[in-house]
Backbone as JSON Lines, residues from 0, in Angstrom:
{"i":0,"aa":"H","n":[-6.2,-51.41,44.57],"ca":[-6.3,-50.77,45.89],"c":[-4.95,-50.2,46.35]}
{"i":1,"aa":"Q","n":[-3.89,-50.75,45.82],"ca":[-2.6,-50.25,46.29],"c":[-2.37,-48.81,45.79]}
{"i":2,"aa":"G","n":[-2.82,-48.52,44.64],"ca":[-2.62,-47.17,44.04],"c":[-3.47,-46.12,44.75]}
{"i":3,"aa":"L","n":[-4.61,-46.52,45.3],"ca":[-5.53,-45.53,45.93],"c":[-4.94,-44.88,47.12]}
{"i":4,"aa":"P","n":[-4.34,-45.59,48.08],"ca":[-3.77,-44.87,49.22],"c":[-2.67,-43.9,48.81]}
{"i":5,"aa":"Q","n":[-1.94,-44.22,47.75],"ca":[-0.88,-43.32,47.32],"c":[-1.5,-42.02,46.77]}
{"i":6,"aa":"R","n":[-2.54,-42.15,46.04],"ca":[-3.27,-40.97,45.57],"c":[-3.79,-40.12,46.72]}
{"i":7,"aa":"R","n":[-4.38,-40.82,47.69],"ca":[-4.86,-40.07,48.85],"c":[-3.71,-39.39,49.54]}
{"i":8,"aa":"G","n":[-2.62,-40.11,49.67],"ca":[-1.41,-39.55,50.25],"c":[-0.95,-38.33,49.58]}
{"i":9,"aa":"R","n":[-0.95,-38.43,48.22],"ca":[-0.53,-37.27,47.38],"c":[-1.5,-36.08,47.58]}
{"i":10,"aa":"L","n":[-2.82,-36.41,47.54],"ca":[-3.83,-35.38,47.71],"c":[-3.71,-34.73,49.15]}
{"i":11,"aa":"H","n":[-3.5,-35.59,50.12],"ca":[-3.31,-35.08,51.44],"c":[-2.06,-34.18,51.55]}
{"i":12,"aa":"H","n":[-1.03,-34.63,50.87],"ca":[0.21,-33.81,50.85],"c":[-0.03,-32.49,50.14]}
{"i":13,"aa":"L","n":[-0.79,-32.52,49.05],"ca":[-1.09,-31.27,48.32],"c":[-1.92,-30.35,49.18]}
{"i":14,"aa":"R","n":[-2.91,-30.92,49.88],"ca":[-3.73,-30.08,50.72],"c":[-2.93,-29.49,51.82]}
{"i":15,"aa":"R","n":[-2.0,-30.32,52.41],"ca":[-1.21,-29.83,53.52],"c":[-0.27,-28.71,53.04]}
{"i":16,"aa":"S","n":[0.36,-28.92,51.91],"ca":[1.24,-27.85,51.43],"c":[0.5,-26.59,51.06]}
{"i":17,"aa":"G","n":[-0.79,-26.78,50.62],"ca":[-1.65,-25.58,50.41],"c":[-1.96,-24.85,51.66]}
{"i":18,"aa":"A","n":[-2.17,-25.59,52.71],"ca":[-2.44,-24.99,54.01],"c":[-1.18,-24.33,54.55]}
{"i":19,"aa":"E","n":[-0.05,-24.96,54.31],"ca":[1.23,-24.38,54.75],"c":[1.44,-23.1,53.92]}
{"i":20,"aa":"K","n":[1.08,-23.14,52.64],"ca":[1.28,-21.95,51.83],"c":[0.36,-20.84,52.35]}
{"i":21,"aa":"E","n":[-0.87,-21.24,52.67],"ca":[-1.81,-20.24,53.21],"c":[-1.31,-19.71,54.52]}
{"i":22,"aa":"T","n":[-0.76,-20.48,55.46],"ca":[-0.21,-20.05,56.67],"c":[0.95,-19.12,56.4]}
{"i":23,"aa":"G","n":[1.77,-19.53,55.46],"ca":[2.94,-18.64,55.09],"c":[2.49,-17.35,54.55]}
{"i":24,"aa":"N","n":[1.41,-17.34,53.7],"ca":[0.81,-16.11,53.2],"c":[0.24,-15.27,54.3]}
{"i":25,"aa":"L","n":[-0.38,-15.91,55.32],"ca":[-0.95,-15.22,56.42],"c":[0.17,-14.56,57.28]}
{"i":26,"aa":"E","n":[1.23,-15.33,57.46],"ca":[2.34,-14.78,58.17],"c":[3.0,-13.6,57.47]}
{"i":27,"aa":"D","n":[3.12,-13.7,56.16],"ca":[3.63,-12.63,55.38],"c":[2.71,-11.4,55.47]}
{"i":28,"aa":"T","n":[1.42,-11.64,55.46],"ca":[0.45,-10.53,55.54],"c":[0.57,-9.86,56.93]}
{"i":29,"aa":"F","n":[0.66,-10.66,58.0],"ca":[0.84,-10.08,59.33],"c":[2.17,-9.35,59.43]}
{"i":30,"aa":"E","n":[3.18,-9.82,58.8],"ca":[4.49,-9.14,58.82],"c":[4.38,-7.75,58.09]}
{"i":31,"aa":"R","n":[3.68,-7.8,56.93],"ca":[3.52,-6.49,56.22],"c":[2.64,-5.52,57.04]}
{"i":32,"aa":"I","n":[1.62,-6.04,57.69],"ca":[0.81,-5.16,58.55],"c":[1.65,-4.61,59.69]}
{"i":33,"aa":"E","n":[2.43,-5.49,60.28],"ca":[3.34,-5.0,61.38],"c":[4.3,-3.94,60.94]}
{"i":34,"aa":"K","n":[4.84,-4.14,59.75],"ca":[5.77,-3.13,59.21],"c":[5.05,-1.84,58.91]}
{"i":35,"aa":"A","n":[3.82,-1.92,58.4],"ca":[3.02,-0.73,58.08],"c":[2.67,0.01,59.38]}
{"i":36,"aa":"M","n":[2.33,-0.74,60.44],"ca":[1.98,-0.11,61.76],"c":[3.22,0.49,62.34]}
{"i":37,"aa":"E","n":[4.38,-0.1,62.18],"ca":[5.59,0.51,62.68],"c":[5.91,1.82,61.94]}
{"i":38,"aa":"L","n":[5.68,1.84,60.65],"ca":[5.84,3.04,59.82],"c":[4.88,4.15,60.29]}
{"i":39,"aa":"V","n":[3.63,3.79,60.6],"ca":[2.65,4.74,61.04],"c":[3.05,5.25,62.43]}
{"i":40,"aa":"R","n":[3.48,4.35,63.33],"ca":[3.92,4.82,64.67],"c":[5.13,5.76,64.58]}
{"i":41,"aa":"N","n":[6.12,5.39,63.72],"ca":[7.28,6.28,63.49],"c":[6.84,7.68,62.96]}
{"i":42,"aa":"F","n":[5.9,7.61,61.98],"ca":[5.48,8.84,61.36],"c":[4.84,9.74,62.41]}
{"i":43,"aa":"I","n":[3.96,9.19,63.22],"ca":[3.24,9.98,64.26],"c":[4.26,10.51,65.28]}
{"i":44,"aa":"K","n":[5.17,9.67,65.73],"ca":[6.15,10.11,66.69],"c":[7.02,11.24,66.17]}
{"i":45,"aa":"W","n":[7.55,11.1,64.94],"ca":[8.4,12.13,64.35],"c":[7.58,13.38,63.99]}
{"i":46,"aa":"F","n":[6.32,13.16,63.6],"ca":[5.49,14.31,63.32],"c":[5.36,15.18,64.58]}
{"i":47,"aa":"L","n":[5.11,14.56,65.7],"ca":[4.99,15.31,67.0],"c":[6.32,16.0,67.31]}
{"i":48,"aa":"Y","n":[7.44,15.26,67.22],"ca":[8.72,15.87,67.54],"c":[9.02,17.08,66.68]}
{"i":49,"aa":"I","n":[8.84,16.88,65.34],"ca":[9.22,17.96,64.42],"c":[8.21,19.1,64.5]}
{"i":50,"aa":"T","n":[6.95,18.8,64.51],"ca":[5.94,19.89,64.52],"c":[6.04,20.74,65.78]}
{"i":51,"aa":"I","n":[6.23,20.1,66.92],"ca":[6.39,20.84,68.17],"c":[7.67,21.7,68.09]}
{"i":52,"aa":"S","n":[8.76,21.15,67.54],"ca":[10.0,21.86,67.39],"c":[9.83,23.08,66.46]}
{"i":53,"aa":"I","n":[9.12,22.91,65.3],"ca":[8.87,24.0,64.44],"c":[8.05,25.09,65.09]}
{"i":54,"aa":"F","n":[7.02,24.63,65.84],"ca":[6.2,25.56,66.58],"c":[7.03,26.4,67.54]}
{"i":55,"aa":"L","n":[7.92,25.79,68.29],"ca":[8.73,26.49,69.23],"c":[9.64,27.44,68.51]}
{"i":56,"aa":"V","n":[10.29,27.1,67.4],"ca":[11.15,27.98,66.67],"c":[10.35,29.19,66.12]}
{"i":57,"aa":"V","n":[9.14,28.91,65.6],"ca":[8.3,30.03,65.09],"c":[7.91,30.97,66.21]}
{"i":58,"aa":"T","n":[7.56,30.38,67.38],"ca":[7.17,31.19,68.55],"c":[8.32,32.06,69.0]}
{"i":59,"aa":"L","n":[9.55,31.5,69.04],"ca":[10.68,32.27,69.46],"c":[11.04,33.38,68.41]}
{"i":60,"aa":"T","n":[10.87,33.05,67.15],"ca":[11.12,34.01,66.11],"c":[10.09,35.18,66.18]}
{"i":61,"aa":"Y","n":[8.84,34.85,66.39],"ca":[7.79,35.89,66.58],"c":[8.1,36.76,67.75]}
{"i":62,"aa":"K","n":[8.54,36.16,68.89],"ca":[8.88,36.93,70.11],"c":[10.04,37.81,69.84]}
{"i":63,"aa":"M","n":[11.06,37.35,69.07],"ca":[12.25,38.15,68.78],"c":[11.86,39.42,68.01]}
{"i":64,"aa":"Y","n":[10.82,39.32,67.22],"ca":[10.33,40.5,66.43],"c":[9.18,41.18,67.14]}
{"i":65,"aa":"S","n":[8.97,40.87,68.37],"ca":[7.92,41.51,69.19],"c":[6.51,41.36,68.67]}
{"i":66,"aa":"V","n":[6.25,40.24,68.06],"ca":[4.93,39.99,67.6],"c":[4.25,39.07,68.64]}
{"i":67,"aa":"D","n":[3.1,39.6,69.12],"ca":[2.45,38.9,70.23],"c":[1.62,37.71,69.88]}
{"i":68,"aa":"T","n":[1.0,37.68,68.73],"ca":[0.13,36.56,68.34],"c":[0.59,35.92,67.06]}
{"i":69,"aa":"I","n":[0.38,34.6,67.02],"ca":[0.74,33.86,65.75],"c":[-0.54,33.68,65.01]}
{"i":70,"aa":"P","n":[-0.62,34.21,63.73],"ca":[-1.82,34.03,62.87],"c":[-2.21,32.58,62.7]}
{"i":71,"aa":"T","n":[-3.52,32.36,62.6],"ca":[-4.08,31.01,62.35],"c":[-3.46,30.41,61.12]}
{"i":72,"aa":"D","n":[-3.26,31.17,60.05],"ca":[-2.6,30.64,58.82],"c":[-1.24,30.06,59.11]}
{"i":73,"aa":"T","n":[-0.52,30.73,59.98],"ca":[0.85,30.27,60.37],"c":[0.79,28.92,61.09]}
{"i":74,"aa":"L","n":[-0.24,28.82,61.91],"ca":[-0.43,27.52,62.69],"c":[-0.67,26.39,61.69]}
{"i":75,"aa":"I","n":[-1.54,26.64,60.72],"ca":[-1.81,25.64,59.67],"c":[-0.57,25.35,58.85]}
{"i":76,"aa":"N","n":[0.2,26.42,58.53],"ca":[1.48,26.21,57.77],"c":[2.48,25.38,58.57]}
{"i":77,"aa":"I","n":[2.47,25.56,59.89],"ca":[3.39,24.74,60.79],"c":[3.0,23.25,60.56]}
{"i":78,"aa":"L","n":[1.72,22.98,60.63],"ca":[1.24,21.57,60.49],"c":[1.66,21.03,59.08]}
{"i":79,"aa":"I","n":[1.44,21.82,58.08],"ca":[1.82,21.35,56.75],"c":[3.3,21.12,56.65]}
{"i":80,"aa":"S","n":[4.11,22.07,57.06],"ca":[5.57,21.91,57.0],"c":[6.02,20.76,57.89]}
{"i":81,"aa":"G","n":[5.36,20.58,59.04],"ca":[5.65,19.44,59.91],"c":[5.34,18.1,59.19]}
{"i":82,"aa":"F","n":[4.22,18.03,58.54],"ca":[3.88,16.81,57.77],"c":[4.89,16.54,56.65]}
{"i":83,"aa":"L","n":[5.21,17.58,55.88],"ca":[6.18,17.35,54.76],"c":[7.56,16.93,55.27]}
{"i":84,"aa":"T","n":[8.03,17.64,56.3],"ca":[9.4,17.3,56.79],"c":[9.4,15.92,57.51]}
{"i":85,"aa":"T","n":[8.27,15.52,58.12],"ca":[8.22,14.23,58.67],"c":[8.23,13.17,57.58]}
{"i":86,"aa":"A","n":[7.58,13.41,56.48],"ca":[7.64,12.45,55.33],"c":[9.1,12.3,54.87]}
{"i":87,"aa":"V","n":[9.77,13.4,54.78],"ca":[11.23,13.34,54.35],"c":[12.03,12.55,55.35]}
{"i":88,"aa":"T","n":[11.79,12.8,56.67],"ca":[12.52,12.13,57.71],"c":[12.25,10.65,57.69]}
{"i":89,"aa":"V","n":[10.96,10.21,57.54],"ca":[10.67,8.79,57.53],"c":[11.34,8.15,56.33]}
{"i":90,"aa":"V","n":[11.33,8.78,55.17],"ca":[11.86,8.2,53.92],"c":[13.38,8.08,54.01]}
{"i":91,"aa":"I","n":[14.05,9.13,54.53],"ca":[15.53,9.21,54.48],"c":[16.15,8.79,55.75]}
{"i":92,"aa":"A","n":[15.83,9.47,56.88],"ca":[16.6,9.34,58.11],"c":[16.43,8.0,58.86]}
{"i":93,"aa":"L","n":[15.24,7.4,58.64],"ca":[14.98,6.15,59.42],"c":[15.49,4.92,58.79]}
{"i":94,"aa":"R","n":[16.2,5.03,57.66],"ca":[16.82,3.91,56.98],"c":[18.13,3.55,57.67]}
{"i":95,"aa":"E","n":[18.36,2.18,57.73],"ca":[19.57,1.73,58.36],"c":[20.78,1.87,57.41]}
{"i":96,"aa":"C","n":[21.92,2.23,57.99],"ca":[23.14,2.28,57.27],"c":[24.16,1.36,57.98]}
{"i":97,"aa":"K","n":[24.99,0.75,57.18],"ca":[25.95,-0.19,57.81],"c":[27.26,0.42,58.08]}
{"i":98,"aa":"S","n":[27.57,1.58,57.54],"ca":[28.83,2.19,57.75],"c":[28.66,3.58,58.38]}
{"i":99,"aa":"K","n":[29.76,4.02,59.0],"ca":[29.74,5.36,59.61],"c":[29.62,6.41,58.52]}
{"i":100,"aa":"W","n":[30.37,6.26,57.41],"ca":[30.23,7.25,56.3],"c":[28.94,7.22,55.61]}
{"i":101,"aa":"G","n":[28.3,6.03,55.59],"ca":[26.93,5.95,55.01],"c":[25.94,6.68,55.86]}
{"i":102,"aa":"S","n":[26.11,6.55,57.16],"ca":[25.19,7.27,58.09],"c":[25.44,8.79,58.0]}
{"i":103,"aa":"L","n":[26.71,9.19,57.96],"ca":[27.0,10.61,57.8],"c":[26.39,11.19,56.49]}
{"i":104,"aa":"L","n":[26.55,10.45,55.41],"ca":[26.01,10.88,54.12],"c":[24.47,10.9,54.2]}
{"i":105,"aa":"K","n":[23.84,9.94,54.86],"ca":[22.42,9.9,54.99],"c":[21.88,11.14,55.75]}
{"i":106,"aa":"Y","n":[22.55,11.43,56.86],"ca":[22.09,12.65,57.66],"c":[22.36,13.96,56.89]}
{"i":107,"aa":"L","n":[23.43,13.98,56.11],"ca":[23.69,15.18,55.33],"c":[22.63,15.38,54.25]}
{"i":108,"aa":"I","n":[22.32,14.28,53.56],"ca":[21.24,14.3,52.56],"c":[19.89,14.68,53.18]}
{"i":109,"aa":"H","n":[19.68,14.12,54.4],"ca":[18.44,14.39,55.11],"c":[18.36,15.87,55.46]}
{"i":110,"aa":"Y","n":[19.41,16.45,55.97],"ca":[19.42,17.89,56.36],"c":[19.2,18.77,55.11]}
{"i":111,"aa":"I","n":[19.94,18.45,54.02],"ca":[19.77,19.25,52.79],"c":[18.34,19.12,52.26]}
{"i":112,"aa":"S","n":[17.81,17.94,52.33],"ca":[16.44,17.72,51.82],"c":[15.42,18.54,52.7]}
{"i":113,"aa":"L","n":[15.63,18.53,54.0],"ca":[14.77,19.33,54.89],"c":[14.88,20.84,54.59]}
{"i":114,"aa":"C","n":[16.09,21.25,54.31],"ca":[16.34,22.68,53.98],"c":[15.58,23.04,52.68]}
{"i":115,"aa":"V","n":[15.7,22.17,51.72],"ca":[14.98,22.45,50.42],"c":[13.47,22.49,50.64]}
{"i":116,"aa":"V","n":[12.93,21.49,51.39],"ca":[11.52,21.51,51.67],"c":[11.1,22.77,52.41]}
{"i":117,"aa":"M","n":[11.82,23.09,53.45],"ca":[11.44,24.25,54.27],"c":[11.63,25.6,53.57]}
{"i":118,"aa":"C","n":[12.67,25.64,52.69],"ca":[12.81,26.89,51.93],"c":[11.64,27.05,50.96]}
{"i":119,"aa":"L","n":[11.28,26.01,50.31],"ca":[10.1,26.07,49.43],"c":[8.81,26.37,50.18]}
{"i":120,"aa":"C","n":[8.65,25.74,51.37],"ca":[7.47,26.05,52.21],"c":[7.57,27.49,52.67]}
{"i":121,"aa":"G","n":[8.73,27.92,53.18],"ca":[8.87,29.29,53.62],"c":[8.55,30.33,52.59]}
{"i":122,"aa":"D","n":[8.91,30.05,51.35],"ca":[8.6,30.94,50.23],"c":[7.07,30.92,49.96]}
{"i":123,"aa":"W","n":[6.5,29.7,49.9],"ca":[5.08,29.5,49.69],"c":[4.23,30.2,50.75]}
{"i":124,"aa":"F","n":[4.64,30.07,52.03],"ca":[3.89,30.58,53.14],"c":[4.15,32.09,53.38]}
{"i":125,"aa":"G","n":[5.16,32.6,52.65],"ca":[5.48,34.0,52.86],"c":[6.28,34.25,54.14]}
{"i":126,"aa":"W","n":[6.96,33.26,54.64],"ca":[7.72,33.41,55.9],"c":[8.99,34.23,55.72]}
{"i":127,"aa":"Y","n":[9.5,34.28,54.53],"ca":[10.75,35.08,54.24],"c":[10.83,35.26,52.75]}
{"i":128,"aa":"D","n":[11.81,36.1,52.35],"ca":[12.06,36.36,50.96],"c":[13.05,35.3,50.5]}
{"i":129,"aa":"L","n":[12.81,34.8,49.27],"ca":[13.7,33.79,48.67],"c":[14.96,34.49,48.12]}
{"i":130,"aa":"N","n":[15.9,34.7,49.09],"ca":[17.22,35.23,48.73],"c":[18.24,34.59,49.66]}
{"i":131,"aa":"L","n":[19.53,34.94,49.54],"ca":[20.55,34.29,50.27],"c":[20.35,34.38,51.82]}
{"i":132,"aa":"S","n":[19.98,35.6,52.3],"ca":[19.78,35.73,53.77],"c":[18.59,34.92,54.21]}
{"i":133,"aa":"G","n":[17.51,34.87,53.37],"ca":[16.36,34.09,53.72],"c":[16.64,32.6,53.8]}
{"i":134,"aa":"I","n":[17.42,32.09,52.8],"ca":[17.78,30.72,52.76],"c":[18.67,30.32,53.92]}
{"i":135,"aa":"L","n":[19.68,31.24,54.3],"ca":[20.52,30.97,55.42],"c":[19.68,30.98,56.7]}
{"i":136,"aa":"S","n":[18.79,31.92,56.85],"ca":[17.91,31.99,58.03],"c":[17.07,30.73,58.16]}
{"i":137,"aa":"M","n":[16.49,30.23,57.03],"ca":[15.68,29.07,57.07],"c":[16.56,27.82,57.36]}
{"i":138,"aa":"S","n":[17.78,27.8,56.83],"ca":[18.69,26.65,57.11],"c":[19.1,26.62,58.56]}
{"i":139,"aa":"L","n":[19.25,27.79,59.19],"ca":[19.54,27.82,60.61],"c":[18.3,27.32,61.39]}
{"i":140,"aa":"S","n":[17.14,27.74,61.04],"ca":[15.92,27.29,61.71],"c":[15.8,25.79,61.55]}
{"i":141,"aa":"V","n":[16.08,25.24,60.34],"ca":[16.04,23.76,60.16],"c":[17.04,23.13,61.05]}
{"i":142,"aa":"A","n":[18.21,23.65,61.18],"ca":[19.29,23.06,62.11],"c":[18.76,23.02,63.55]}
{"i":143,"aa":"I","n":[18.08,24.08,63.95],"ca":[17.59,24.14,65.3],"c":[16.49,23.08,65.58]}
{"i":144,"aa":"V","n":[15.54,23.05,64.56],"ca":[14.47,22.02,64.64],"c":[15.1,20.61,64.62]}
{"i":145,"aa":"Y","n":[16.09,20.43,63.8],"ca":[16.76,19.11,63.64],"c":[17.35,18.75,64.97]}
{"i":146,"aa":"A","n":[18.13,19.62,65.64],"ca":[18.75,19.37,66.93],"c":[17.7,19.13,67.97]}
{"i":147,"aa":"M","n":[16.6,19.89,67.99],"ca":[15.58,19.68,69.04],"c":[14.92,18.33,68.81]}
{"i":148,"aa":"S","n":[14.51,18.03,67.61],"ca":[13.81,16.78,67.33],"c":[14.65,15.59,67.7]}
{"i":149,"aa":"F","n":[15.86,15.55,67.17],"ca":[16.73,14.38,67.45],"c":[17.16,14.36,68.89]}
{"i":150,"aa":"G","n":[17.28,15.52,69.5],"ca":[17.59,15.55,70.91],"c":[16.53,14.92,71.77]}
{"i":151,"aa":"V","n":[15.28,15.28,71.48],"ca":[14.11,14.68,72.21],"c":[14.08,13.19,71.92]}
{"i":152,"aa":"Y","n":[14.29,12.84,70.67],"ca":[14.23,11.44,70.28],"c":[15.28,10.6,71.09]}
{"i":153,"aa":"C","n":[16.53,11.15,71.12],"ca":[17.59,10.45,71.91],"c":[17.29,10.37,73.38]}
{"i":154,"aa":"L","n":[16.76,11.45,73.98],"ca":[16.44,11.42,75.39],"c":[15.36,10.39,75.67]}
{"i":155,"aa":"I","n":[14.35,10.34,74.87],"ca":[13.18,9.41,75.06],"c":[13.72,7.98,74.86]}
{"i":156,"aa":"D","n":[14.49,7.79,73.74],"ca":[15.07,6.47,73.47],"c":[15.95,5.99,74.63]}
{"i":157,"aa":"W","n":[16.81,6.9,75.12],"ca":[17.71,6.56,76.21],"c":[16.93,6.19,77.44]}
{"i":158,"aa":"K","n":[15.88,6.95,77.74],"ca":[15.07,6.63,78.94],"c":[14.34,5.25,78.73]}
{"i":159,"aa":"Q","n":[13.83,4.98,77.57],"ca":[13.19,3.71,77.32],"c":[14.17,2.55,77.44]}
{"i":160,"aa":"A","n":[15.37,2.73,76.9],"ca":[16.41,1.68,77.01],"c":[16.76,1.46,78.48]}
{"i":161,"aa":"K","n":[16.9,2.55,79.26],"ca":[17.24,2.48,80.64],"c":[16.14,1.7,81.43]}
{"i":162,"aa":"D","n":[14.85,1.99,81.11],"ca":[13.74,1.37,81.76],"c":[13.68,-0.13,81.43]}
{"i":163,"aa":"I","n":[13.99,-0.48,80.13],"ca":[13.91,-1.88,79.74],"c":[15.07,-2.61,80.42]}
{"i":164,"aa":"N","n":[16.24,-2.01,80.5],"ca":[17.38,-2.61,81.17],"c":[17.09,-2.91,82.67]}
{"i":165,"aa":"K","n":[16.44,-1.9,83.3],"ca":[16.06,-2.01,84.71],"c":[15.09,-3.2,84.88]}
{"i":166,"aa":"M","n":[14.12,-3.3,83.97],"ca":[13.15,-4.41,84.09],"c":[13.77,-5.73,83.87]}
{"i":167,"aa":"L","n":[14.72,-5.79,82.94],"ca":[15.41,-7.05,82.61],"c":[16.29,-7.44,83.78]}
{"i":168,"aa":"K","n":[16.94,-6.54,84.47],"ca":[17.77,-6.8,85.62],"c":[16.89,-7.33,86.74]}
{"i":169,"aa":"E","n":[15.78,-6.74,86.99],"ca":[14.89,-7.22,87.99],"c":[14.32,-8.6,87.69]}
{"i":170,"aa":"K","n":[14.0,-8.84,86.45],"ca":[13.48,-10.1,86.04],"c":[14.47,-11.22,86.22]}
{"i":171,"aa":"Y","n":[15.68,-11.0,85.83],"ca":[16.71,-12.03,85.86],"c":[17.61,-11.98,87.08]}
{"i":172,"aa":"K","n":[17.3,-11.13,88.04],"ca":[18.03,-10.95,89.27],"c":[18.0,-12.27,90.08]}
{"i":173,"aa":"D","n":[16.82,-12.89,90.13],"ca":[16.65,-14.13,90.88],"c":[17.41,-15.31,90.26]}
{"i":174,"aa":"E","n":[17.67,-15.26,88.96],"ca":[18.31,-16.35,88.29],"c":[19.81,-16.3,88.43]}
{"i":175,"aa":"E","n":[20.35,-15.28,88.89],"ca":[21.83,-15.13,88.98],"c":[22.39,-15.87,90.12]}
């Protein structure tokens, strides 16, 4: 009889560690789902920032050349280029860097990657001729979209941080 409780104890321990493993796996699964949802949220947010910025640049370009209407194909091409450049942004620009030079290099690689994607898209969509002036024109457009997108991101981020700080001050005001 003395050996029996030990076995039960061991079995109970094994069952418990199995449950703990299961809980750990569940926590890992929730963490992966949470990371995936954050990625989707970031993708949607940046898709909106970038696509609206591309649309504004295209609209201004059409107005500069006195074109009154934007063809339906161009609107679809804006969505496609917005999707592709958002994918590049999520993969490259949203990664954390620990150093100032690493961040600078990351943003330089990001900008060059966006220029390559948009030059290829611009050629594919027939937005410009693939020559030096076309590439420079597209690179300028990418810089404008880049500034607009990151500008909006910073403004919204700054406003959210300001709102959070205000709420925290109000919450902990009574404790001071």
